[in-house]
Coordinates of N, CA and C and ligand atoms in Angstrom, one line a residue:
L1 N -3.6 -42.3 57.6 CA -4.9 -42.8 56.7 C -5.9 -43.4 57.2
T2 N -7.2 -42.4 57.0 CA -8.3 -43.5 57.4 C -8.5 -44.5 56.5
K3 N -9.6 -45.2 57.1 CA -10.1 -46.3 56.4 C -10.4 -46.1 55.0
E4 N -11.1 -45.1 54.8 CA -11.8 -44.7 53.7 C -10.3 -44.3 52.5
E5 N -9.7 -43.7 53.2 CA -8.2 -43.5 52.4 C -7.5 -44.4 51.7
E6 N -7.1 -45.7 52.6 CA -6.8 -46.9 52.5 C -7.4 -47.6 51.6
Q7 N -8.7 -47.7 51.5 CA -9.5 -48.4 50.3 C -9.0 -47.5 49.1
E8 N -9.1 -46.2 49.1 CA -8.6 -45.5 47.6 C -7.8 -46.2 47.1
I9 N -6.3 -46.4 48.2 CA -5.6 -46.6 47.6 C -5.3 -48.4 47.2
I10 N -6.3 -48.7 47.9 CA -6.4 -50.3 47.3 C -6.8 -50.4 46.0
S11 N -7.9 -49.4 45.9 CA -8.5 -49.5 44.3 C -7.7 -48.7 43.6
A12 N -6.8 -47.8 43.7 CA -6.1 -47.4 42.5 C -5.2 -48.6 42.0
I13 N -4.4 -49.4 43.2 CA -3.8 -50.7 42.7 C -4.3 -51.4 42.1
R14 N -5.7 -51.3 42.4 CA -6.6 -52.7 41.3 C -6.5 -52.1 40.0
T15 N -6.7 -50.8 39.7 CA -7.1 -49.8 38.9 C -5.6 -49.9 37.8
A16 N -4.6 -49.6 38.6 CA -3.4 -49.7 37.8 C -3.3 -50.9 37.2
E17 N -3.4 -52.4 38.0 CA -2.8 -53.6 37.7 C -4.1 -54.3 36.8
K18 N -4.6 -53.6 36.0 CA -5.7 -53.9 35.4 C -5.0 -53.7 33.6
N19 N -3.9 -52.8 34.0 CA -3.3 -52.1 32.7 C -1.9 -52.9 32.4
T20 N -1.5 -53.4 33.5 CA 0.0 -54.0 33.6 C 0.1 -55.2 34.1
S21 N 0.8 -56.1 33.7 CA 1.2 -57.3 34.6 C 1.7 -57.5 35.7
G22 N 2.5 -55.8 35.6 CA 3.5 -55.7 37.1 C 2.3 -55.7 38.5
E23 N 3.3 -56.0 39.3 CA 2.3 -55.7 40.8 C 3.0 -54.6 41.8
I24 N 2.2 -53.8 42.0 CA 2.5 -52.8 42.9 C 2.1 -53.0 44.3
R25 N 2.9 -52.5 45.3 CA 2.7 -53.0 46.6 C 3.4 -51.6 47.4
I26 N 2.5 -51.3 48.4 CA 2.8 -49.7 49.6 C 3.0 -50.6 50.7
H27 N 4.4 -50.3 51.0 CA 4.5 -50.1 52.7 C 4.7 -49.0 53.4
I28 N 3.9 -48.8 54.4 CA 4.3 -47.5 55.4 C 4.7 -48.4 56.5
E29 N 5.8 -47.0 57.1 CA 6.2 -47.2 58.4 C 6.6 -45.9 58.8
A30 N 6.6 -45.8 60.5 CA 7.2 -44.3 60.7 C 8.3 -43.9 60.5
S31 N 9.2 -44.8 60.8 CA 10.6 -44.9 60.4 C 11.8 -45.8 60.2
S32 N 12.9 -45.6 60.4 CA 13.8 -47.1 60.0 C 15.1 -46.4 60.5
E33 N 15.8 -46.8 61.2 CA 17.1 -47.0 61.5 C 18.3 -47.0 60.5
K34 N 17.6 -48.4 59.5 CA 18.4 -48.5 58.6 C 18.7 -47.7 57.6
D35 N 19.5 -47.8 56.8 CA 19.1 -47.0 55.6 C 18.0 -47.0 54.8
H36 N 17.5 -46.1 54.2 CA 16.1 -46.2 53.4 C 15.8 -47.5 52.3
Y37 N 17.3 -47.5 51.6 CA 17.1 -48.3 50.7 C 17.3 -49.8 50.9
E38 N 18.3 -50.4 51.9 CA 17.9 -51.3 52.3 C 17.2 -51.7 53.0
R39 N 16.5 -51.2 53.7 CA 15.2 -51.5 54.9 C 13.9 -51.4 53.4
A40 N 13.9 -51.2 52.3 CA 12.9 -51.1 51.2 C 13.3 -52.6 50.8
L41 N 14.3 -52.6 50.4 CA 15.2 -54.1 50.0 C 14.6 -54.8 50.8
E42 N 14.5 -54.8 52.0 CA 14.2 -56.1 53.2 C 12.6 -56.2 53.2
V43 N 12.1 -55.6 53.1 CA 10.6 -55.3 53.0 C 10.2 -56.0 51.7
F44 N 10.8 -55.6 50.7 CA 10.3 -56.5 49.3 C 10.5 -57.8 49.3
H45 N 11.5 -58.4 50.2 CA 12.1 -59.7 50.5 C 10.8 -60.6 51.6
L46 N 10.4 -59.5 52.1 CA 10.0 -60.3 53.4 C 8.5 -60.3 53.0
L47 N 7.6 -59.4 51.9 CA 6.5 -59.5 51.6 C 6.4 -60.6 50.3
K48 N 7.9 -61.1 49.9 CA 7.9 -62.1 49.1 C 7.7 -61.5 47.5
M49 N 7.6 -60.2 47.3 CA 7.6 -59.9 46.2 C 8.5 -59.8 45.0
D50 N 9.4 -60.6 45.7 CA 10.7 -61.1 44.6 C 10.1 -62.7 43.6
N51 N 9.2 -63.0 44.3 CA 8.5 -63.8 44.1 C 7.4 -64.2 42.3
T52 N 7.6 -62.9 42.0 CA 6.4 -62.9 40.7 C 7.3 -63.5 39.3
K53 N 6.2 -64.2 38.6 CA 6.5 -64.9 37.4 C 7.3 -64.2 36.5
D54 N 7.0 -63.1 36.4 CA 8.3 -62.1 35.7 C 9.2 -61.5 36.3
A55 N 9.0 -61.3 37.5 CA 10.1 -60.7 38.7 C 9.5 -58.9 38.0
N56 N 8.4 -58.6 38.2 CA 8.3 -57.4 37.5 C 7.0 -56.6 38.8
A57 N 7.6 -56.9 40.2 CA 6.6 -55.9 41.3 C 7.2 -54.8 41.4
V58 N 6.8 -54.1 42.1 CA 7.8 -53.0 42.7 C 6.5 -52.5 43.7
L59 N 7.6 -51.7 44.4 CA 7.2 -51.5 45.9 C 7.4 -50.1 46.3
I60 N 6.6 -49.3 47.0 CA 6.7 -47.9 47.3 C 6.8 -48.2 48.9
Y61 N 7.7 -47.9 48.8 CA 8.1 -47.8 50.8 C 8.3 -46.4 51.5
V62 N 7.7 -46.2 52.4 CA 7.3 -44.9 52.7 C 7.5 -45.0 54.0
A63 N 9.0 -44.2 54.5 CA 8.9 -43.7 56.0 C 8.7 -42.7 56.4
V64 N 7.4 -42.8 57.4 CA 7.1 -41.5 57.6 C 7.5 -40.2 58.0
N65 N 7.6 -40.2 59.5 CA 8.6 -39.5 60.0 C 10.1 -39.3 59.7
D66 N 10.4 -40.2 58.9 CA 11.7 -39.7 58.3 C 11.4 -38.7 57.0
K67 N 10.1 -38.7 56.5 CA 9.7 -38.0 55.1 C 10.5 -38.4 54.2
T68 N 11.0 -39.7 53.7 CA 11.5 -40.4 52.8 C 10.6 -41.5 52.0
F69 N 10.9 -41.7 51.0 CA 10.4 -43.1 50.2 C 10.9 -43.3 49.4
V70 N 11.1 -44.8 49.4 CA 11.9 -45.6 48.1 C 11.4 -46.1 47.3
I71 N 11.4 -46.0 45.9 CA 10.7 -47.1 45.1 C 11.7 -48.0 44.6
Y72 N 11.1 -49.5 45.1 CA 11.9 -50.7 44.5 C 11.5 -51.6 43.6
G73 N 11.8 -51.5 42.5 CA 11.5 -52.4 41.3 C 12.3 -53.9 41.4
D74 N 11.6 -54.7 40.9 CA 12.2 -56.4 41.0 C 13.1 -56.1 39.5
K75 N 14.1 -57.3 39.4 CA 15.3 -57.4 38.3 C 14.3 -57.6 36.9
G76 N 13.4 -58.2 36.9 CA 12.8 -58.2 35.6 C 12.3 -57.0 34.8
I77 N 12.0 -56.1 35.5 CA 11.9 -54.5 35.4 C 13.2 -53.9 34.9
N78 N 14.0 -54.0 36.0 CA 15.8 -53.3 35.9 C 16.6 -53.7 34.9
D79 N 15.8 -55.0 34.4 CA 16.5 -55.5 33.0 C 16.2 -54.8 31.5
V80 N 15.2 -54.5 31.9 CA 14.6 -53.9 30.5 C 14.2 -52.5 30.2
V81 N 14.8 -51.7 31.7 CA 14.1 -50.3 31.5 C 15.7 -49.6 31.7
D82 N 15.5 -48.2 31.9 CA 16.3 -47.1 31.6 C 16.2 -46.7 33.6
S83 N 17.8 -46.4 33.7 CA 17.8 -45.8 35.1 C 16.8 -44.9 35.5
N84 N 16.4 -44.1 34.7 CA 15.4 -42.9 35.0 C 14.3 -43.1 34.9
F85 N 13.9 -44.5 34.8 CA 12.3 -45.3 34.8 C 11.7 -44.8 35.4
W86 N 11.9 -44.7 36.7 CA 11.0 -44.3 38.2 C 10.8 -42.7 38.5
D87 N 11.5 -41.8 37.7 CA 11.9 -40.7 38.0 C 10.3 -39.8 38.0
S88 N 9.6 -40.3 37.2 CA 8.4 -39.7 36.6 C 7.2 -40.3 37.7
T89 N 7.5 -40.9 38.6 CA 6.8 -41.6 39.8 C 7.3 -40.9 40.9
R90 N 8.6 -41.0 41.0 CA 9.1 -40.3 42.4 C 8.7 -38.9 42.2
D91 N 8.6 -37.7 41.3 CA 8.7 -36.8 41.5 C 6.9 -36.8 41.7
K92 N 5.9 -37.5 41.1 CA 4.4 -37.1 41.6 C 4.2 -37.2 42.8
I93 N 5.1 -38.6 43.3 CA 4.8 -38.6 45.3 C 5.5 -37.6 45.6
Q94 N 6.6 -36.8 45.3 CA 6.8 -36.0 45.7 C 6.4 -34.7 45.8
N95 N 5.9 -34.3 44.8 CA 5.0 -33.0 44.3 C 3.7 -33.2 45.4
R96 N 3.0 -34.2 46.1 CA 2.0 -34.2 46.9 C 2.7 -34.4 48.2
F97 N 3.6 -34.9 48.4 CA 4.2 -35.3 49.6 C 4.7 -33.9 50.2
K98 N 5.1 -33.0 49.3 CA 5.7 -31.5 49.6 C 4.3 -30.9 50.3
L99 N 3.5 -31.3 49.8 CA 2.1 -30.0 49.9 C 1.3 -31.1 51.3
S100 N 1.9 -32.1 51.7 CA 1.4 -32.8 52.8 C -0.1 -33.5 52.3
Q101 N 0.1 -33.8 50.9 CA -1.0 -34.4 50.6 C -0.8 -35.6 50.3
F102 N -0.7 -36.7 51.6 CA -0.1 -38.0 51.6 C -0.7 -39.0 50.9
K103 N -2.2 -39.2 51.0 CA -2.8 -39.9 49.7 C -2.8 -39.9 48.6
Q104 N -2.9 -38.6 48.0 CA -3.2 -38.3 46.8 C -1.5 -38.8 46.2
G105 N -0.5 -38.4 47.1 CA 0.9 -38.6 46.4 C 1.1 -40.2 46.1
L106 N 0.5 -40.9 47.4 CA 0.7 -42.3 46.7 C -0.4 -42.6 45.5
I107 N -1.6 -42.4 45.2 CA -2.4 -42.4 44.7 C -1.9 -42.2 43.0
D108 N -1.2 -41.0 42.9 CA -0.5 -40.1 42.1 C 0.3 -41.1 41.2
G109 N 1.3 -41.2 42.7 CA 2.4 -42.2 42.4 C 2.1 -43.9 41.9
I110 N 1.0 -44.4 42.3 CA 0.3 -45.7 41.6 C 0.2 -45.6 40.2
E111 N -0.6 -44.6 40.2 CA -1.3 -44.5 38.6 C -0.1 -44.3 37.4
E112 N 0.7 -43.6 38.4 CA 2.1 -43.4 37.2 C 2.8 -44.5 37.3
A113 N 3.2 -45.5 38.1 CA 3.7 -46.8 38.0 C 3.0 -47.3 37.3
G114 N 2.0 -47.7 37.5 CA 1.0 -48.5 36.5 C 1.2 -48.2 35.0
K115 N 1.0 -46.8 35.1 CA 1.5 -46.1 33.6 C 2.6 -46.6 32.6
V116 N 3.6 -46.3 33.4 CA 4.8 -46.7 33.1 C 5.4 -48.0 32.5
L117 N 4.7 -48.9 33.7 CA 4.9 -50.7 33.6 C 4.1 -51.1 32.7
S118 N 3.2 -50.5 32.5 CA 2.0 -50.8 31.4 C 3.2 -50.8 29.9
K119 N 4.2 -50.0 29.6 CA 4.5 -50.1 28.4 C 5.7 -50.9 28.0
Y120 N 6.0 -51.8 29.1 CA 7.0 -52.7 29.1 C 6.8 -54.5 29.3
F121 N 5.5 -54.0 30.4 CA 4.8 -55.3 31.1 C 3.3 -55.2 30.9
P122 N 2.9 -54.9 29.6 CA 1.1 -54.9 29.4 C 0.5 -55.9 30.1
W123 N -0.8 -56.0 30.6 CA -1.7 -56.5 31.0 C -1.7 -57.6 29.8
Q124 N -1.7 -58.9 30.3 CA -2.2 -59.7 29.1 C -3.6 -61.0 29.7
Y125 N -4.2 -61.4 28.7 CA -5.2 -62.0 29.0 C -4.4 -63.4 29.7
G126 N -5.0 -63.7 31.2 CA -4.9 -64.8 32.2 C -3.9 -64.4 33.4
D127 N -3.8 -63.3 32.8 CA -2.9 -62.8 34.1 C -3.5 -62.5 35.6
T128 N -3.0 -63.2 36.6 CA -3.3 -63.3 38.0 C -2.6 -62.3 38.5
D129 N -3.6 -61.5 39.8 CA -3.3 -61.1 40.9 C -2.4 -61.5 41.9
E130 N -0.8 -61.6 41.5 CA -0.1 -62.2 42.1 C 0.3 -61.9 43.7
L131 N 0.0 -60.6 43.8 CA 0.6 -60.0 45.4 C -0.9 -59.2 46.0
D132 N -1.0 -59.5 47.0 CA -1.8 -58.6 47.5 C -2.0 -57.3 47.5
N133 N -2.8 -56.4 47.4 CA -3.2 -55.1 47.0 C -2.9 -54.1 48.1
T134 N -3.4 -55.1 49.3 CA -3.7 -54.3 50.7 C -2.3 -53.5 51.0
I135 N -2.4 -52.2 52.1 CA -1.2 -51.8 52.3 C -0.3 -52.4 53.5
S136 N 0.7 -52.7 53.3 CA 1.7 -53.3 54.2 C 1.8 -52.7 55.5
K137 N 2.1 -52.5 56.6 CA 2.1 -51.7 57.7 C 3.3 -52.4 58.6
G138 N 4.3 -51.5 59.2 CA 5.0 -52.2 60.1 C 6.5 -51.4 60.6
Ligands
LIG201 CA1 -0.4 -59.2 37.7
LIG202 CA1 -1.6 -57.1 43.3

């Protein structure tokens, strides 16, 4: 990703979070020897994403060389949604990644995640930006 592309992604997060109290973060790394779901969980905790007031943060974890991604939502989300809650977000990302449209995949995923989150966690007056919107790498 170029600097400009990263800025576009950060601004997509900012926009999505204007409609929901949920917090969205992106983590990108080359690959992982661990199971990707386990690794996503680990990153989620490393980024202290489990510390939001309503436990409603979601991590989009991407292992670029492994051509894999995981969408991991916190407990507050899982408690109130169906198991297929993230399907639409997953599909949006997948469709773009298949076309090698990496940046657009993330942006579409962020928009969709913000949309579905807003149904259960609408933005409310006084909501704060609890988690940094920059892209985590490692
Ligand atoms: Ca917030
Ligand atoms: Ca945020």
